[in-house]
Amino acid sequence: MYSSSFFSTPLFLSFLACMLAPMAVLGANSNHFTEYIGALFRGVKFSDVPINSSVEFHYILSFAIDYSVATTPPAPTNGEFGVFWDTENLSPDAVSAIKQNYSNVKVAVSLGGATVNGYNVYFNATSVESWVSNAVSSLTTMIQQYNLDGIDIDYESFSNENDTDTFTECIGQLIKTLKDNGVISFSSIAPFANPTVQSMYQALWAKYSSIIDYVNFQFYAYGADTTVDQYVQYYDEQVSNYPGGNVLASFMTENTAGVISADTGFSACQELTSENKLYGIFIWCADASLSQGFTYEIQSQALLAS
């Protein structure tokens, strides 16, 4: 036991400051910005996107998919990933060039996505061991060829919606192995508010959160009539669902019916900043923003840099 005078000593105050410092960081504003790129094949290049030197800027190539399109419909390949983004404009040389020109830029690849050739992409593993082995091998080759820094997990459909264990172990072991091997330096997950999706990603988070660096939550998947106040409420809910996580706010610039507008999404980011709890922003996607002059990218980065 300590006397009451101890709690006013420099030793105790220093100890208290050290204990509270991590708590202050959690939920505090950050300068992290992420842009998905390459999925829509509209000719966008890394160099087209304005980059603010005062933000931490991540591109995420979309997508690498463990499916073969040699058949119709495409067939799952049990962790053997191929490239499905616009490689003509987003080549290995282009990755190296953008990283050389901007020291604050890193580039990752997103795994899965919603569809391939118009068909749903399902997470489909024959076994944990075989899927992880194939994924580590194929992705290591891809990541090294393209000089990438991380992976993003964006599976949105599942061949067995009740089997959270297989998804958890496949993805968790993949991230751990790639990090342990020095192949990647960061990872992210991209869930959204669907019961099956949430059950998968929350199970993954429960076991492997320590090696997942960002939660790129797809807030734009909420309804088009969502207000700024509701968006902030949804953000708080997902911070609770992924405790300790660096949860990014998000919106899309693609003109898609039934989703939250970019204006509402950006206004919500401004509100979250005013409340000192905006970890970062991601935008889907550069391909759509190309024809819009990257207005939201410029505004979002300025907000994060302020």
Tab-separated table of C-alpha atoms in Angstrom:
chain	number	residue	atom	x	y	z
A	1	MET	CA	0.000	0.000	0.000
A	2	TYR	CA	1.109	3.591	-0.641
A	3	SER	CA	0.444	6.705	1.411
A	4	SER	CA	-1.715	9.401	-0.186
A	5	SER	CA	1.350	11.598	-0.712
A	6	PHE	CA	2.770	9.042	-3.155
A	7	PHE	CA	0.056	9.838	-5.708
A	8	SER	CA	1.358	13.390	-6.122
A	9	THR	CA	5.011	12.422	-6.542
A	10	PRO	CA	6.807	12.862	-9.902
A	11	LEU	CA	7.315	9.077	-10.058
A	12	PHE	CA	3.601	8.347	-9.873
A	13	LEU	CA	2.664	11.165	-12.278
A	14	SER	CA	5.189	9.866	-14.793
A	15	PHE	CA	3.756	6.359	-14.428
A	16	LEU	CA	0.226	7.684	-14.909
A	17	ALA	CA	1.214	9.566	-18.065
A	18	CYS	CA	2.741	6.428	-19.552
A	19	MET	CA	-0.394	4.422	-18.802
A	20	LEU	CA	-2.737	7.008	-20.296
A	21	ALA	CA	-0.712	7.700	-23.432
A	22	PRO	CA	-1.895	4.618	-25.372
A	23	MET	CA	-5.473	5.367	-24.317
A	24	ALA	CA	-5.172	8.864	-25.721
A	25	VAL	CA	-3.941	7.540	-29.062
A	26	LEU	CA	-6.870	5.175	-29.504
A	27	GLY	CA	-9.632	7.055	-31.267
A	28	ALA	CA	-7.526	10.177	-31.805
A	29	ASN	CA	-7.364	11.839	-35.191
A	30	SER	CA	-4.776	10.470	-37.609
A	31	ASN	CA	-3.425	11.440	-41.019
A	32	HIS	CA	-3.989	8.041	-42.652
A	33	PHE	CA	-5.520	8.009	-46.164
A	34	THR	CA	-6.219	4.970	-48.337
A	35	GLU	CA	-7.330	4.807	-51.973
A	36	TYR	CA	-8.501	1.646	-53.735
A	37	ILE	CA	-7.435	1.577	-57.378
A	38	GLY	CA	-7.547	-0.531	-60.525
A	39	ALA	CA	-10.766	-2.532	-60.254
A	40	LEU	CA	-12.862	-0.649	-62.823
A	41	PHE	CA	-10.298	-0.541	-65.659
A	42	ARG	CA	-10.821	3.126	-66.512
A	43	GLY	CA	-7.198	3.907	-67.218
A	44	VAL	CA	-6.352	5.586	-63.928
A	45	LYS	CA	-2.673	5.761	-62.994
A	46	PHE	CA	-1.043	6.215	-59.599
A	47	SER	CA	0.370	9.518	-60.833
A	48	ASP	CA	-3.132	10.844	-61.639
A	49	VAL	CA	-4.121	10.992	-57.971
A	50	PRO	CA	-3.068	14.123	-56.041
A	51	ILE	CA	-0.919	13.104	-53.058
A	52	ASN	CA	-0.595	15.331	-50.015
A	53	SER	CA	2.886	14.980	-48.540
A	54	SER	CA	1.487	15.491	-45.032
A	55	VAL	CA	-0.581	12.290	-44.980
A	56	GLU	CA	0.270	8.620	-44.723
A	57	PHE	CA	-0.961	7.464	-48.137
A	58	HIS	CA	-1.818	3.866	-49.052
A	59	TYR	CA	-2.919	2.636	-52.468
A	60	ILE	CA	-4.725	-0.708	-52.518
A	61	LEU	CA	-4.699	-2.559	-55.841
A	62	SER	CA	-8.024	-4.259	-56.509
A	63	PHE	CA	-8.037	-7.199	-56.764
A	64	ALA	CA	-6.042	-10.415	-56.443
A	65	ILE	CA	-8.473	-13.338	-56.552
A	66	ASP	CA	-8.040	-17.076	-56.048
A	67	TYR	CA	-10.254	-17.943	-59.002
A	68	SER	CA	-9.631	-19.173	-62.531
A	69	VAL	CA	-11.552	-17.566	-65.407
A	70	ALA	CA	-10.682	-20.381	-67.807
A	71	THR	CA	-14.191	-21.714	-67.273
A	72	THR	CA	-17.676	-20.215	-67.087
A	73	PRO	CA	-18.540	-19.655	-64.354
A	74	PRO	CA	-15.059	-18.981	-62.917
A	75	ALA	CA	-13.769	-21.652	-60.536
A	76	PRO	CA	-12.096	-21.243	-57.118
A	77	THR	CA	-8.417	-22.202	-56.961
A	78	ASN	CA	-7.954	-22.795	-53.216
A	79	GLY	CA	-5.587	-19.948	-52.411
A	80	GLU	CA	-3.744	-19.725	-55.729
A	81	PHE	CA	-4.111	-15.996	-56.409
A	82	GLY	CA	-3.985	-14.260	-59.755
A	83	VAL	CA	-3.919	-10.585	-60.700
A	84	PHE	CA	-7.282	-9.028	-61.641
A	85	TRP	CA	-6.509	-5.298	-61.656
A	86	ASP	CA	-5.561	-2.945	-64.502
A	87	THR	CA	-1.959	-4.064	-64.973
A	88	GLU	CA	-1.517	-1.998	-68.135
A	89	ASN	CA	-1.634	1.193	-66.087
A	90	LEU	CA	-0.718	-0.202	-62.656
A	91	SER	CA	2.385	-2.219	-63.437
A	92	PRO	CA	5.370	-3.181	-61.273
A	93	ASP	CA	7.308	-0.255	-62.742
A	94	ALA	CA	4.426	2.101	-61.921
A	95	VAL	CA	4.405	0.889	-58.299
A	96	SER	CA	8.147	1.438	-57.972
A	97	ALA	CA	7.913	4.892	-59.551
A	98	ILE	CA	5.154	6.223	-57.288
A	99	LYS	CA	6.933	4.955	-54.183
A	100	GLN	CA	10.209	6.482	-55.325
A	101	ASN	CA	8.542	9.845	-56.007
A	102	TYR	CA	6.604	9.952	-52.715
A	103	SER	CA	8.215	8.708	-49.535
A	104	ASN	CA	4.828	8.721	-47.768
A	105	VAL	CA	3.246	6.218	-50.186
A	106	LYS	CA	2.842	2.475	-49.691
A	107	VAL	CA	1.007	0.037	-51.951
A	108	ALA	CA	-0.999	-3.042	-50.985
A	109	VAL	CA	-3.200	-5.565	-52.775
A	110	SER	CA	-6.769	-6.437	-51.840
A	111	LEU	CA	-7.791	-10.093	-51.824
A	112	GLY	CA	-11.214	-11.286	-52.912
A	113	GLY	CA	-13.670	-8.554	-53.781
A	114	ALA	CA	-17.316	-9.012	-54.663
A	115	THR	CA	-17.274	-10.465	-58.183
A	116	VAL	CA	-15.142	-11.849	-60.983
A	117	ASN	CA	-16.468	-11.709	-64.544
A	118	GLY	CA	-19.912	-10.957	-63.130
A	119	TYR	CA	-20.003	-13.942	-60.767
A	120	ASN	CA	-19.744	-13.789	-56.976
A	121	VAL	CA	-16.348	-14.441	-55.435
A	122	TYR	CA	-16.614	-16.881	-52.529
A	123	PHE	CA	-14.023	-17.636	-49.900
A	124	ASN	CA	-13.599	-21.352	-50.567
A	125	ALA	CA	-10.830	-23.359	-48.902
A	126	THR	CA	-10.357	-27.095	-49.404
A	127	SER	CA	-8.451	-27.171	-46.114
A	128	VAL	CA	-6.658	-24.634	-43.957
A	129	GLU	CA	-3.233	-26.147	-44.606
A	130	SER	CA	-3.567	-26.329	-48.397
A	131	TRP	CA	-5.177	-22.884	-48.745
A	132	VAL	CA	-2.545	-21.175	-46.605
A	133	SER	CA	0.295	-22.941	-48.412
A	134	ASN	CA	-1.048	-21.936	-51.835
A	135	ALA	CA	-1.827	-18.383	-50.737
A	136	VAL	CA	1.574	-17.774	-49.148
A	137	SER	CA	3.342	-19.074	-52.242
A	138	SER	CA	1.285	-17.256	-54.882
A	139	LEU	CA	1.047	-13.972	-52.980
A	140	THR	CA	4.734	-13.898	-52.072
A	141	THR	CA	5.562	-14.127	-55.773
A	142	MET	CA	3.023	-11.414	-56.644
A	143	ILE	CA	4.011	-9.063	-53.819
A	144	GLN	CA	7.692	-9.309	-54.645
A	145	GLN	CA	7.069	-8.865	-58.385
A	146	TYR	CA	5.014	-5.713	-57.800
A	147	ASN	CA	7.109	-4.357	-54.885
A	148	LEU	CA	4.068	-4.241	-52.596
A	149	ASP	CA	3.943	-3.522	-48.874
A	150	GLY	CA	0.735	-5.086	-47.549
A	151	ILE	CA	-2.468	-7.022	-48.104
A	152	ASP	CA	-6.118	-6.156	-47.598
A	153	ILE	CA	-8.782	-8.810	-46.983
A	154	ASP	CA	-12.060	-8.160	-48.820
A	155	TYR	CA	-13.888	-11.462	-49.120
A	156	GLU	CA	-17.604	-10.655	-49.108
A	157	SER	CA	-19.205	-14.080	-49.747
A	158	PHE	CA	-18.435	-17.464	-48.225
A	159	SER	CA	-18.992	-21.009	-49.460
A	160	ASN	CA	-19.853	-22.072	-45.916
A	161	GLU	CA	-21.448	-19.180	-44.049
A	162	ASN	CA	-21.350	-21.036	-40.734
A	163	ASP	CA	-17.649	-21.909	-40.774
A	164	THR	CA	-15.889	-18.972	-39.157
A	165	ASP	CA	-12.999	-21.157	-37.969
A	166	THR	CA	-11.659	-21.974	-41.431
A	167	PHE	CA	-11.809	-18.332	-42.542
A	168	THR	CA	-10.167	-17.198	-39.310
A	169	GLU	CA	-7.285	-19.656	-39.549
A	170	CYS	CA	-6.695	-19.253	-43.274
A	171	ILE	CA	-6.571	-15.463	-43.165
A	172	GLY	CA	-4.868	-15.226	-39.785
A	173	GLN	CA	-2.150	-17.700	-40.691
A	174	LEU	CA	-1.660	-16.040	-44.082
A	175	ILE	CA	-1.109	-12.604	-42.548
A	176	LYS	CA	1.144	-13.976	-39.813
A	177	THR	CA	3.292	-15.964	-42.230
A	178	LEU	CA	3.710	-13.087	-44.686
A	179	LYS	CA	4.640	-10.741	-41.834
A	180	ASP	CA	6.985	-13.250	-40.191
A	181	ASN	CA	8.679	-13.815	-43.567
A	182	GLY	CA	9.158	-10.078	-44.064
A	183	VAL	CA	7.005	-10.114	-47.212
A	184	ILE	CA	4.524	-7.487	-45.945
A	185	SER	CA	4.656	-4.762	-43.313
A	186	PHE	CA	0.921	-4.169	-42.804
A	187	SER	CA	-2.501	-5.716	-43.309
A	188	SER	CA	-6.102	-4.553	-43.323
A	189	ILE	CA	-9.579	-6.035	-43.411
A	190	ALA	CA	-12.614	-4.596	-45.210
A	191	PRO	CA	-15.864	-5.785	-43.612
A	192	PHE	CA	-19.296	-4.199	-43.866
A	193	ALA	CA	-22.590	-4.346	-41.973
A	194	ASN	CA	-23.865	-7.741	-43.070
A	195	PRO	CA	-24.456	-10.420	-40.407
A	196	THR	CA	-22.475	-13.157	-42.172
A	197	VAL	CA	-19.633	-10.812	-43.087
A	198	GLN	CA	-19.464	-9.451	-39.557
A	199	SER	CA	-19.449	-12.919	-38.014
A	200	MET	CA	-16.471	-13.892	-40.171
A	201	TYR	CA	-14.408	-10.776	-39.625
A	202	GLN	CA	-15.186	-10.427	-35.924
A	203	ALA	CA	-14.099	-14.032	-35.371
A	204	LEU	CA	-10.886	-13.253	-37.259
A	205	TRP	CA	-10.436	-10.095	-35.202
A	206	ALA	CA	-10.985	-11.925	-31.914
A	207	LYS	CA	-7.985	-14.179	-32.548
A	208	TYR	CA	-5.681	-12.204	-34.830
A	209	SER	CA	-6.319	-8.508	-34.134
A	210	SER	CA	-2.724	-8.019	-33.002
A	211	ILE	CA	-1.452	-8.508	-36.574
A	212	ILE	CA	-4.232	-6.563	-38.367
A	213	ASP	CA	-3.243	-2.920	-38.717
A	214	TYR	CA	-6.370	-1.300	-40.180
A	215	VAL	CA	-10.109	-1.915	-40.367
A	216	ASN	CA	-11.270	-0.461	-43.695
A	217	PHE	CA	-14.949	-0.627	-42.853
A	218	GLN	CA	-17.283	-0.140	-45.829
A	219	PHE	CA	-19.559	2.468	-44.248
A	220	TYR	CA	-20.923	3.464	-47.651
A	221	ALA	CA	-22.842	0.180	-47.739
A	222	TYR	CA	-25.380	1.653	-45.327
A	223	GLY	CA	-28.518	3.081	-46.940
A	224	ALA	CA	-28.560	6.182	-49.138
A	225	ASP	CA	-30.803	7.989	-46.646
A	226	THR	CA	-28.171	7.766	-43.884
A	227	THR	CA	-27.584	11.123	-42.172
A	228	VAL	CA	-24.283	12.457	-40.847
A	229	ASP	CA	-25.401	11.823	-37.262
A	230	GLN	CA	-26.323	8.237	-38.136
A	231	TYR	CA	-22.992	7.733	-39.880
A	232	VAL	CA	-21.159	8.860	-36.733
A	233	GLN	CA	-23.280	6.441	-34.713
A	234	TYR	CA	-22.401	3.605	-37.112
A	235	TYR	CA	-18.739	4.535	-36.820
A	236	ASP	CA	-18.908	4.311	-33.026
A	237	GLU	CA	-20.602	0.906	-33.312
A	238	GLN	CA	-17.852	-0.488	-35.498
A	239	VAL	CA	-15.127	0.868	-33.234
A	240	SER	CA	-16.838	-1.182	-30.515
A	241	ASN	CA	-17.096	-4.233	-32.800
A	242	TYR	CA	-13.352	-4.102	-33.529
A	243	PRO	CA	-11.960	-3.017	-30.151
A	244	GLY	CA	-8.525	-1.466	-30.295
A	245	GLY	CA	-8.664	-1.311	-34.083
A	246	ASN	CA	-7.673	1.561	-36.348
A	247	VAL	CA	-11.083	1.944	-37.982
A	248	LEU	CA	-11.147	4.046	-41.144
A	249	ALA	CA	-14.205	6.035	-42.187
A	250	SER	CA	-15.107	5.616	-45.842
A	251	PHE	CA	-17.202	6.689	-48.792
A	252	MET	CA	-17.321	5.951	-52.499
A	253	THR	CA	-17.017	8.263	-55.473
A	254	GLU	CA	-18.513	5.719	-57.856
A	255	ASN	CA	-22.089	6.598	-58.793
A	256	THR	CA	-23.924	3.678	-57.203
A	257	ALA	CA	-27.585	3.644	-56.191
A	258	GLY	CA	-28.553	2.809	-52.616
A	259	VAL	CA	-25.328	3.784	-50.854
A	260	ILE	CA	-24.290	6.741	-48.725
A	261	SER	CA	-23.360	9.735	-50.875
A	262	ALA	CA	-19.808	11.039	-50.975
A	263	ASP	CA	-21.039	14.380	-49.626
A	264	THR	CA	-22.574	12.707	-46.572
A	265	GLY	CA	-19.500	10.550	-46.066
A	266	PHE	CA	-17.123	13.478	-46.199
A	267	SER	CA	-19.329	15.573	-43.898
A	268	ALA	CA	-19.298	12.678	-41.425
A	269	CYS	CA	-15.492	12.638	-41.616
A	270	GLN	CA	-15.475	16.342	-40.764
A	271	GLU	CA	-17.719	15.676	-37.765
A	272	LEU	CA	-15.547	12.775	-36.600
A	273	THR	CA	-12.509	15.028	-36.867
A	274	SER	CA	-14.199	17.663	-34.725
A	275	GLU	CA	-14.825	14.940	-32.126
A	276	ASN	CA	-11.139	13.903	-32.323
A	277	LYS	CA	-11.869	10.301	-33.262
A	278	LEU	CA	-11.212	9.998	-37.002
A	279	TYR	CA	-8.384	7.502	-37.425
A	280	GLY	CA	-8.349	7.877	-41.191
A	281	ILE	CA	-10.324	7.789	-44.450
A	282	PHE	CA	-10.506	5.426	-47.369
A	283	ILE	CA	-12.158	6.097	-50.704
A	284	TRP	CA	-13.570	3.640	-53.217
A	285	CYS	CA	-12.196	4.352	-55.745
A	286	ALA	CA	-9.600	6.209	-57.831
A	287	ASP	CA	-11.047	4.753	-61.050
A	288	ALA	CA	-14.344	6.579	-60.442
A	289	SER	CA	-12.676	9.743	-59.167
A	290	LEU	CA	-10.614	10.155	-62.339
A	291	SER	CA	-13.482	11.811	-64.220
A	292	GLN	CA	-14.304	13.998	-61.190
A	293	GLY	CA	-10.897	15.605	-60.785
A	294	PHE	CA	-10.235	13.801	-57.483
A	295	THR	CA	-12.150	16.479	-55.568
A	296	TYR	CA	-12.860	14.258	-52.576
A	297	GLU	CA	-9.317	12.907	-52.444
A	298	ILE	CA	-7.969	16.462	-52.252
A	299	GLN	CA	-10.480	17.492	-49.592
A	300	SER	CA	-10.032	14.340	-47.527
A	301	GLN	CA	-6.264	14.585	-47.438
A	302	ALA	CA	-6.439	18.262	-46.525
A	303	LEU	CA	-8.774	17.378	-43.654
A	304	LEU	CA	-6.450	14.644	-42.409
A	305	ALA	CA	-3.378	16.869	-42.723
A	306	SER	CA	-4.941	19.779	-40.833
